[in-house]
Amino acid sequence: MIKQISKVAAIFLLGIIGGILGQFFVFSFLIDNRYFLEKLPFLKQLKERQVIVNPKEEIFIEENTALTKAIEKVEKTVAGVKSKSPDNQILEGSGLLVTSDGLLLTLASLVPRGSEFYFYLDNKFVAYQILKRDLEKNLALVKISDEKTNSFPTIGWADNERTKLGKRIFLVANSFNPIGSKFIEEGIIRSIGEDYFLTNISAKENLQGSPLFDIEGRAIGLNFVENGKMITIPIQNIRSFLGF
């Protein structure tokens, strides 16, 4: 009886091994042979299915690699912005360096008149001068300077035509807790208006003034939070405000 069980087990094991070898060698030979592909239609369907899956996986990997490189490229262009009003109300958010000589774009609502301001970049506070505010567009232009820095990192601008529904995007926001830290939020564009667009990124107060980028690291807007929604000021409005 034991011998019969052993014999059955051995046959079963050989069957498994044979199946594996057949899958790797025989099936590979058949699916790569034009004669068998023509004679056995199901082999052609399996081959086509393989060809469809692999490019999708490659595209996904390429996009994630591009996103990682884009974040590394732009994160040093994002500064911290903090204001303290005469009645000790604190506002915190972010700003974006737009020129190598220190022009910084942020929200007008983050730098209200009569407040005390702090601008934080590259692990230190820097000197500043508020150049102009546009309360209607909610944009402000600031000139920052650092005696040890002759040139600041900058970014490129995306074309308006590249802002499309479903486009993959990410934002970089500065944080003062702990000071100088940054965090990333990723999403897609889900709605486009004449003077704004919306993403699927959840609205949070600490995202005020955070710049929005495409996965190639080009700026496409600046974010602000209003009535529980995060709204992005599009690049055409920003360039009109900056004058270039």
PDB file of C-alpha atoms in Angstrom:
ATOM      1  CA  MET A   1       0.000   0.000   0.000  1.00  0.00           C
ATOM      2  CA  ILE A   2       2.804   2.407   0.952  1.00  0.00           C
ATOM      3  CA  LYS A   3       4.621   1.621  -2.278  1.00  0.00           C
ATOM      4  CA  GLN A   4       1.496   2.441  -4.301  1.00  0.00           C
ATOM      5  CA  ILE A   5       1.061   5.793  -2.512  1.00  0.00           C
ATOM      6  CA  SER A   6       4.738   6.601  -3.100  1.00  0.00           C
ATOM      7  CA  LYS A   7       4.375   5.706  -6.760  1.00  0.00           C
ATOM      8  CA  VAL A   8       1.295   7.952  -7.165  1.00  0.00           C
ATOM      9  CA  ALA A   9       3.065  10.828  -5.346  1.00  0.00           C
ATOM     10  CA  ALA A  10       6.113  10.462  -7.584  1.00  0.00           C
ATOM     11  CA  ILE A  11       3.939  10.508 -10.729  1.00  0.00           C
ATOM     12  CA  PHE A  12       2.092  13.599  -9.419  1.00  0.00           C
ATOM     13  CA  LEU A  13       5.395  15.361  -8.683  1.00  0.00           C
ATOM     14  CA  LEU A  14       6.781  14.526 -12.117  1.00  0.00           C
ATOM     15  CA  GLY A  15       3.575  15.910 -13.633  1.00  0.00           C
ATOM     16  CA  ILE A  16       4.052  19.211 -11.831  1.00  0.00           C
ATOM     17  CA  ILE A  17       7.693  19.458 -12.897  1.00  0.00           C
ATOM     18  CA  GLY A  18       6.749  18.596 -16.456  1.00  0.00           C
ATOM     19  CA  GLY A  19       4.062  21.268 -16.468  1.00  0.00           C
ATOM     20  CA  ILE A  20       6.504  23.913 -15.270  1.00  0.00           C
ATOM     21  CA  LEU A  21       9.124  22.930 -17.817  1.00  0.00           C
ATOM     22  CA  GLY A  22       6.481  22.868 -20.515  1.00  0.00           C
ATOM     23  CA  GLN A  23       5.326  26.360 -19.614  1.00  0.00           C
ATOM     24  CA  PHE A  24       8.813  27.829 -19.725  1.00  0.00           C
ATOM     25  CA  PHE A  25      10.260  25.974 -22.691  1.00  0.00           C
ATOM     26  CA  VAL A  26       7.588  24.378 -24.885  1.00  0.00           C
ATOM     27  CA  PHE A  27       5.090  27.258 -24.558  1.00  0.00           C
ATOM     28  CA  SER A  28       7.837  29.847 -25.188  1.00  0.00           C
ATOM     29  CA  PHE A  29       8.908  27.933 -28.310  1.00  0.00           C
ATOM     30  CA  LEU A  30       5.357  27.710 -29.635  1.00  0.00           C
ATOM     31  CA  ILE A  31       4.429  31.343 -29.002  1.00  0.00           C
ATOM     32  CA  ASP A  32       7.573  32.612 -30.759  1.00  0.00           C
ATOM     33  CA  ASN A  33       7.128  30.324 -33.794  1.00  0.00           C
ATOM     34  CA  ARG A  34       5.185  31.858 -36.714  1.00  0.00           C
ATOM     35  CA  TYR A  35       3.976  28.443 -37.983  1.00  0.00           C
ATOM     36  CA  PHE A  36       2.313  27.512 -34.680  1.00  0.00           C
ATOM     37  CA  LEU A  37       0.894  31.028 -34.275  1.00  0.00           C
ATOM     38  CA  GLU A  38      -0.897  30.640 -37.616  1.00  0.00           C
ATOM     39  CA  LYS A  39      -2.137  27.119 -36.841  1.00  0.00           C
ATOM     40  CA  LEU A  40      -3.165  27.786 -33.238  1.00  0.00           C
ATOM     41  CA  PRO A  41      -5.108  31.087 -32.983  1.00  0.00           C
ATOM     42  CA  PHE A  42      -5.231  31.034 -29.155  1.00  0.00           C
ATOM     43  CA  LEU A  43      -1.423  31.347 -29.097  1.00  0.00           C
ATOM     44  CA  LYS A  44      -1.652  34.558 -31.130  1.00  0.00           C
ATOM     45  CA  GLN A  45      -4.202  35.981 -28.683  1.00  0.00           C
ATOM     46  CA  LEU A  46      -1.943  35.193 -25.735  1.00  0.00           C
ATOM     47  CA  LYS A  47       1.049  36.798 -27.446  1.00  0.00           C
ATOM     48  CA  GLU A  48      -0.922  39.970 -28.221  1.00  0.00           C
ATOM     49  CA  ARG A  49      -2.110  40.111 -24.616  1.00  0.00           C
ATOM     50  CA  GLN A  50       1.500  39.991 -23.432  1.00  0.00           C
ATOM     51  CA  VAL A  51       2.477  42.803 -25.818  1.00  0.00           C
ATOM     52  CA  ILE A  52      -0.333  45.008 -24.459  1.00  0.00           C
ATOM     53  CA  VAL A  53       0.559  44.576 -20.768  1.00  0.00           C
ATOM     54  CA  ASN A  54       4.288  45.300 -20.857  1.00  0.00           C
ATOM     55  CA  PRO A  55       4.201  48.833 -22.366  1.00  0.00           C
ATOM     56  CA  LYS A  56       1.680  49.925 -19.701  1.00  0.00           C
ATOM     57  CA  GLU A  57       4.002  48.733 -16.966  1.00  0.00           C
ATOM     58  CA  GLU A  58       6.941  50.535 -18.598  1.00  0.00           C
ATOM     59  CA  ILE A  59       4.976  53.790 -18.918  1.00  0.00           C
ATOM     60  CA  PHE A  60       3.955  53.610 -15.255  1.00  0.00           C
ATOM     61  CA  ILE A  61       7.569  53.104 -14.158  1.00  0.00           C
ATOM     62  CA  GLU A  62       8.801  55.900 -16.434  1.00  0.00           C
ATOM     63  CA  GLU A  63       6.196  58.337 -15.044  1.00  0.00           C
ATOM     64  CA  ASN A  64       7.130  57.548 -11.444  1.00  0.00           C
ATOM     65  CA  THR A  65      10.821  58.005 -12.237  1.00  0.00           C
ATOM     66  CA  ALA A  66      10.064  61.324 -13.957  1.00  0.00           C
ATOM     67  CA  LEU A  67       8.012  62.464 -10.962  1.00  0.00           C
ATOM     68  CA  THR A  68      10.831  61.676  -8.526  1.00  0.00           C
ATOM     69  CA  LYS A  69      13.330  63.619 -10.644  1.00  0.00           C
ATOM     70  CA  ALA A  70      10.919  66.557 -10.985  1.00  0.00           C
ATOM     71  CA  ILE A  71      10.452  66.783  -7.215  1.00  0.00           C
ATOM     72  CA  GLU A  72      14.207  66.796  -6.675  1.00  0.00           C
ATOM     73  CA  LYS A  73      14.544  69.555  -9.283  1.00  0.00           C
ATOM     74  CA  VAL A  74      11.929  71.945  -7.906  1.00  0.00           C
ATOM     75  CA  GLU A  75      11.862  71.472  -4.122  1.00  0.00           C
ATOM     76  CA  LYS A  76      14.657  74.010  -3.517  1.00  0.00           C
ATOM     77  CA  THR A  77      12.668  76.707  -5.328  1.00  0.00           C
ATOM     78  CA  VAL A  78       9.891  76.596  -2.701  1.00  0.00           C
ATOM     79  CA  ALA A  79      10.266  79.015   0.211  1.00  0.00           C
ATOM     80  CA  GLY A  80       8.451  79.363   3.518  1.00  0.00           C
ATOM     81  CA  VAL A  81       6.309  82.462   4.105  1.00  0.00           C
ATOM     82  CA  LYS A  82       5.129  83.534   7.551  1.00  0.00           C
ATOM     83  CA  SER A  83       3.398  86.682   8.752  1.00  0.00           C
ATOM     84  CA  LYS A  84       2.428  87.942  12.197  1.00  0.00           C
ATOM     85  CA  SER A  85      -0.267  90.598  12.472  1.00  0.00           C
ATOM     86  CA  PRO A  86      -0.311  93.356  15.152  1.00  0.00           C
ATOM     87  CA  ASP A  87      -2.903  91.306  17.072  1.00  0.00           C
ATOM     88  CA  ASN A  88      -0.597  88.240  16.933  1.00  0.00           C
ATOM     89  CA  GLN A  89      -2.496  86.295  14.270  1.00  0.00           C
ATOM     90  CA  ILE A  90      -0.130  83.935  12.444  1.00  0.00           C
ATOM     91  CA  LEU A  91      -0.309  83.038   8.740  1.00  0.00           C
ATOM     92  CA  GLU A  92       1.954  80.382   7.250  1.00  0.00           C
ATOM     93  CA  GLY A  93       2.391  79.163   3.697  1.00  0.00           C
ATOM     94  CA  SER A  94       4.744  78.933   0.748  1.00  0.00           C
ATOM     95  CA  GLY A  95       6.168  80.930  -2.124  1.00  0.00           C
ATOM     96  CA  LEU A  96       7.954  80.141  -5.389  1.00  0.00           C
ATOM     97  CA  LEU A  97      11.262  81.530  -6.637  1.00  0.00           C
ATOM     98  CA  VAL A  98      10.759  82.801 -10.195  1.00  0.00           C
ATOM     99  CA  THR A  99      14.104  84.453 -11.026  1.00  0.00           C
ATOM    100  CA  SER A 100      17.705  83.708 -10.106  1.00  0.00           C
ATOM    101  CA  ASP A 101      18.129  87.188  -8.574  1.00  0.00           C
ATOM    102  CA  GLY A 102      15.549  86.437  -5.891  1.00  0.00           C
ATOM    103  CA  LEU A 103      12.075  87.386  -7.098  1.00  0.00           C
ATOM    104  CA  LEU A 104       9.591  85.331  -5.124  1.00  0.00           C
ATOM    105  CA  LEU A 105       5.914  84.780  -5.950  1.00  0.00           C
ATOM    106  CA  THR A 106       3.413  84.182  -3.158  1.00  0.00           C
ATOM    107  CA  LEU A 107      -0.178  84.964  -2.188  1.00  0.00           C
ATOM    108  CA  ALA A 108      -1.182  88.521  -1.299  1.00  0.00           C
ATOM    109  CA  SER A 109      -3.279  87.018   1.504  1.00  0.00           C
ATOM    110  CA  LEU A 110      -0.092  85.606   3.103  1.00  0.00           C
ATOM    111  CA  VAL A 111       1.595  89.028   3.297  1.00  0.00           C
ATOM    112  CA  PRO A 112      -1.136  91.454   4.450  1.00  0.00           C
ATOM    113  CA  ARG A 113      -0.158  95.080   5.021  1.00  0.00           C
ATOM    114  CA  GLY A 114       0.859  96.048   8.523  1.00  0.00           C
ATOM    115  CA  SER A 115       2.168  92.596   9.444  1.00  0.00           C
ATOM    116  CA  GLU A 116       5.622  91.345  10.371  1.00  0.00           C
ATOM    117  CA  PHE A 117       7.038  88.925   7.782  1.00  0.00           C
ATOM    118  CA  TYR A 118       9.495  86.042   7.686  1.00  0.00           C
ATOM    119  CA  PHE A 119      10.817  84.286   4.577  1.00  0.00           C
ATOM    120  CA  TYR A 120      12.632  80.989   4.946  1.00  0.00           C
ATOM    121  CA  LEU A 121      14.761  79.371   2.226  1.00  0.00           C
ATOM    122  CA  ASP A 122      17.504  76.774   2.190  1.00  0.00           C
ATOM    123  CA  ASN A 123      17.414  76.249   5.963  1.00  0.00           C
ATOM    124  CA  LYS A 124      17.666  79.924   6.909  1.00  0.00           C
ATOM    125  CA  PHE A 125      15.696  83.144   7.079  1.00  0.00           C
ATOM    126  CA  VAL A 126      16.456  85.656   4.328  1.00  0.00           C
ATOM    127  CA  ALA A 127      16.046  89.409   3.947  1.00  0.00           C
ATOM    128  CA  TYR A 128      13.058  90.610   1.928  1.00  0.00           C
ATOM    129  CA  GLN A 129      11.292  93.534   0.292  1.00  0.00           C
ATOM    130  CA  ILE A 130       7.612  93.462  -0.682  1.00  0.00           C
ATOM    131  CA  LEU A 131       7.508  94.841  -4.234  1.00  0.00           C
ATOM    132  CA  LYS A 132       3.801  94.685  -5.081  1.00  0.00           C
ATOM    133  CA  ARG A 133       0.480  93.107  -4.202  1.00  0.00           C
ATOM    134  CA  ASP A 134      -2.574  92.435  -6.342  1.00  0.00           C
ATOM    135  CA  LEU A 135      -5.479  91.741  -4.003  1.00  0.00           C
ATOM    136  CA  GLU A 136      -7.857  90.922  -6.851  1.00  0.00           C
ATOM    137  CA  LYS A 137      -5.579  88.221  -8.235  1.00  0.00           C
ATOM    138  CA  ASN A 138      -4.356  87.341  -4.708  1.00  0.00           C
ATOM    139  CA  LEU A 139      -0.716  87.524  -5.791  1.00  0.00           C
ATOM    140  CA  ALA A 140       2.314  89.242  -4.306  1.00  0.00           C
ATOM    141  CA  LEU A 141       5.866  89.729  -5.557  1.00  0.00           C
ATOM    142  CA  VAL A 142       8.725  89.773  -3.058  1.00  0.00           C
ATOM    143  CA  LYS A 143      12.451  90.367  -3.519  1.00  0.00           C
ATOM    144  CA  ILE A 144      14.534  88.210  -1.206  1.00  0.00           C
ATOM    145  CA  SER A 145      18.293  88.450  -0.710  1.00  0.00           C
ATOM    146  CA  ASP A 146      21.053  86.605   1.065  1.00  0.00           C
ATOM    147  CA  GLU A 147      24.585  87.936   1.401  1.00  0.00           C
ATOM    148  CA  LYS A 148      25.990  84.435   0.907  1.00  0.00           C
ATOM    149  CA  THR A 149      23.937  83.657  -2.222  1.00  0.00           C
ATOM    150  CA  ASN A 150      24.526  85.260  -5.617  1.00  0.00           C
ATOM    151  CA  SER A 151      22.076  83.132  -7.572  1.00  0.00           C
ATOM    152  CA  PHE A 152      18.894  81.343  -6.512  1.00  0.00           C
ATOM    153  CA  PRO A 153      17.500  78.153  -8.112  1.00  0.00           C
ATOM    154  CA  THR A 154      14.568  78.661 -10.477  1.00  0.00           C
ATOM    155  CA  ILE A 155      12.047  76.633 -12.472  1.00  0.00           C
ATOM    156  CA  GLY A 156      10.565  76.621 -15.960  1.00  0.00           C
ATOM    157  CA  TRP A 157       6.992  77.539 -16.866  1.00  0.00           C
ATOM    158  CA  ALA A 158       4.501  75.168 -18.442  1.00  0.00           C
ATOM    159  CA  ASP A 159       2.537  76.229 -21.531  1.00  0.00           C
ATOM    160  CA  ASN A 160      -1.137  77.012 -21.033  1.00  0.00           C
ATOM    161  CA  GLU A 161      -2.008  74.361 -23.613  1.00  0.00           C
ATOM    162  CA  ARG A 162      -0.441  71.688 -21.401  1.00  0.00           C
ATOM    163  CA  THR A 163      -2.970  72.323 -18.630  1.00  0.00           C
ATOM    164  CA  LYS A 164      -5.570  69.678 -19.460  1.00  0.00           C
ATOM    165  CA  LEU A 165      -8.154  67.612 -17.616  1.00  0.00           C
ATOM    166  CA  GLY A 166      -6.653  64.474 -16.131  1.00  0.00           C
ATOM    167  CA  LYS A 167      -3.096  65.785 -16.319  1.00  0.00           C
ATOM    168  CA  ARG A 168      -0.875  64.382 -13.591  1.00  0.00           C
ATOM    169  CA  ILE A 169       0.467  67.073 -11.241  1.00  0.00           C
ATOM    170  CA  PHE A 170       2.076  67.570  -7.836  1.00  0.00           C
ATOM    171  CA  LEU A 171       2.584  70.395  -5.369  1.00  0.00           C
ATOM    172  CA  VAL A 172       5.426  71.187  -2.993  1.00  0.00           C
ATOM    173  CA  ALA A 173       4.552  72.982   0.237  1.00  0.00           C
ATOM    174  CA  ASN A 174       6.828  74.427   2.884  1.00  0.00           C
ATOM    175  CA  SER A 175       6.225  73.689   6.546  1.00  0.00           C
ATOM    176  CA  PHE A 176       7.270  75.491   9.720  1.00  0.00           C
ATOM    177  CA  ASN A 177       6.632  72.389  11.821  1.00  0.00           C
ATOM    178  CA  PRO A 178       9.429  71.447  11.859  1.00  0.00           C
ATOM    179  CA  ILE A 179      10.811  74.592  10.331  1.00  0.00           C
ATOM    180  CA  GLY A 180      12.147  74.258   6.790  1.00  0.00           C
ATOM    181  CA  SER A 181      10.539  70.902   6.089  1.00  0.00           C
ATOM    182  CA  LYS A 182       8.548  70.278   2.904  1.00  0.00           C
ATOM    183  CA  PHE A 183       5.865  67.854   1.877  1.00  0.00           C
ATOM    184  CA  ILE A 184       4.473  66.657  -1.431  1.00  0.00           C
ATOM    185  CA  GLU A 185       0.913  66.083  -2.606  1.00  0.00           C
ATOM    186  CA  GLU A 186       0.193  64.374  -5.925  1.00  0.00           C
ATOM    187  CA  GLY A 187      -2.982  64.326  -8.026  1.00  0.00           C
ATOM    188  CA  ILE A 188      -4.626  65.235 -11.322  1.00  0.00           C
ATOM    189  CA  ILE A 189      -6.440  68.240 -12.758  1.00  0.00           C
ATOM    190  CA  ARG A 190     -10.185  67.631 -12.526  1.00  0.00           C
ATOM    191  CA  SER A 191     -11.726  71.001 -13.491  1.00  0.00           C
ATOM    192  CA  ILE A 192     -10.595  74.015 -15.531  1.00  0.00           C
ATOM    193  CA  GLY A 193     -12.163  77.493 -15.419  1.00  0.00           C
ATOM    194  CA  GLU A 194     -11.283  80.757 -17.113  1.00  0.00           C
ATOM    195  CA  ASP A 195      -9.218  82.118 -14.209  1.00  0.00           C
ATOM    196  CA  TYR A 196      -8.595  79.028 -12.112  1.00  0.00           C
ATOM    197  CA  PHE A 197      -8.531  75.244 -12.108  1.00  0.00           C
ATOM    198  CA  LEU A 198      -9.145  72.563  -9.506  1.00  0.00           C
ATOM    199  CA  THR A 199      -7.323  69.339  -8.690  1.00  0.00           C
ATOM    200  CA  ASN A 200      -8.316  66.287  -6.665  1.00  0.00           C
ATOM    201  CA  ILE A 201      -5.880  67.256  -3.883  1.00  0.00           C
ATOM    202  CA  SER A 202      -7.682  67.866  -0.584  1.00  0.00           C
ATOM    203  CA  ALA A 203      -7.792  71.456   0.677  1.00  0.00           C
ATOM    204  CA  LYS A 204      -5.583  72.139   3.708  1.00  0.00           C
ATOM    205  CA  GLU A 205      -4.646  75.503   5.181  1.00  0.00           C
ATOM    206  CA  ASN A 206      -0.945  74.629   5.141  1.00  0.00           C
ATOM    207  CA  LEU A 207      -1.088  74.383   1.326  1.00  0.00           C
ATOM    208  CA  GLN A 208      -1.591  78.152   0.990  1.00  0.00           C
ATOM    209  CA  GLY A 209       0.831  79.546  -1.584  1.00  0.00           C
ATOM    210  CA  SER A 210       2.172  76.141  -2.606  1.00  0.00           C
ATOM    211  CA  PRO A 211       3.235  75.960  -6.268  1.00  0.00           C
ATOM    212  CA  LEU A 212       1.783  73.314  -8.566  1.00  0.00           C
ATOM    213  CA  PHE A 213       3.989  71.491 -11.096  1.00  0.00           C
ATOM    214  CA  ASP A 214       3.604  68.993 -13.922  1.00  0.00           C
ATOM    215  CA  ILE A 215       5.618  65.773 -13.773  1.00  0.00           C
ATOM    216  CA  GLU A 216       8.370  67.394 -15.834  1.00  0.00           C
ATOM    217  CA  GLY A 217       8.920  69.957 -13.079  1.00  0.00           C
ATOM    218  CA  ARG A 218       7.403  72.997 -14.803  1.00  0.00           C
ATOM    219  CA  ALA A 219       5.241  75.376 -12.784  1.00  0.00           C
ATOM    220  CA  ILE A 220       1.576  75.478 -13.815  1.00  0.00           C
ATOM    221  CA  GLY A 221       0.039  77.474 -10.966  1.00  0.00           C
ATOM    222  CA  LEU A 222      -0.084  78.664  -7.359  1.00  0.00           C
ATOM    223  CA  ASN A 223      -2.573  77.292  -4.825  1.00  0.00           C
ATOM    224  CA  PHE A 224      -4.808  78.952  -2.285  1.00  0.00           C
ATOM    225  CA  VAL A 225      -7.567  77.596  -0.039  1.00  0.00           C
ATOM    226  CA  GLU A 226     -10.982  79.241   0.065  1.00  0.00           C
ATOM    227  CA  ASN A 227     -14.297  78.008   1.479  1.00  0.00           C
ATOM    228  CA  GLY A 228     -12.923  74.519   1.949  1.00  0.00           C
ATOM    229  CA  LYS A 229     -11.654  74.234  -1.636  1.00  0.00           C
ATOM    230  CA  MET A 230      -8.116  74.363  -2.963  1.00  0.00           C
ATOM    231  CA  ILE A 231      -8.008  76.612  -6.009  1.00  0.00           C
ATOM    232  CA  THR A 232      -5.075  76.980  -8.384  1.00  0.00           C
ATOM    233  CA  ILE A 233      -4.220  80.325  -9.973  1.00  0.00           C
ATOM    234  CA  PRO A 234      -3.203  79.370 -13.543  1.00  0.00           C
ATOM    235  CA  ILE A 235       0.078  80.227 -15.154  1.00  0.00           C
ATOM    236  CA  GLN A 236      -1.351  82.800 -17.574  1.00  0.00           C
ATOM    237  CA  ASN A 237      -2.625  84.919 -14.658  1.00  0.00           C
ATOM    238  CA  ILE A 238       0.713  84.614 -12.887  1.00  0.00           C
ATOM    239  CA  ARG A 239       2.745  85.648 -15.925  1.00  0.00           C
ATOM    240  CA  SER A 240       0.422  88.578 -16.509  1.00  0.00           C
ATOM    241  CA  PHE A 241       1.018  89.700 -12.911  1.00  0.00           C
ATOM    242  CA  LEU A 242       4.786  89.243 -13.208  1.00  0.00           C
ATOM    243  CA  GLY A 243       4.942  90.967 -16.581  1.00  0.00           C
ATOM    244  CA  PHE A 244       6.813  88.161 -18.381  1.00  0.00           C
TER     245      PHE A 244
END
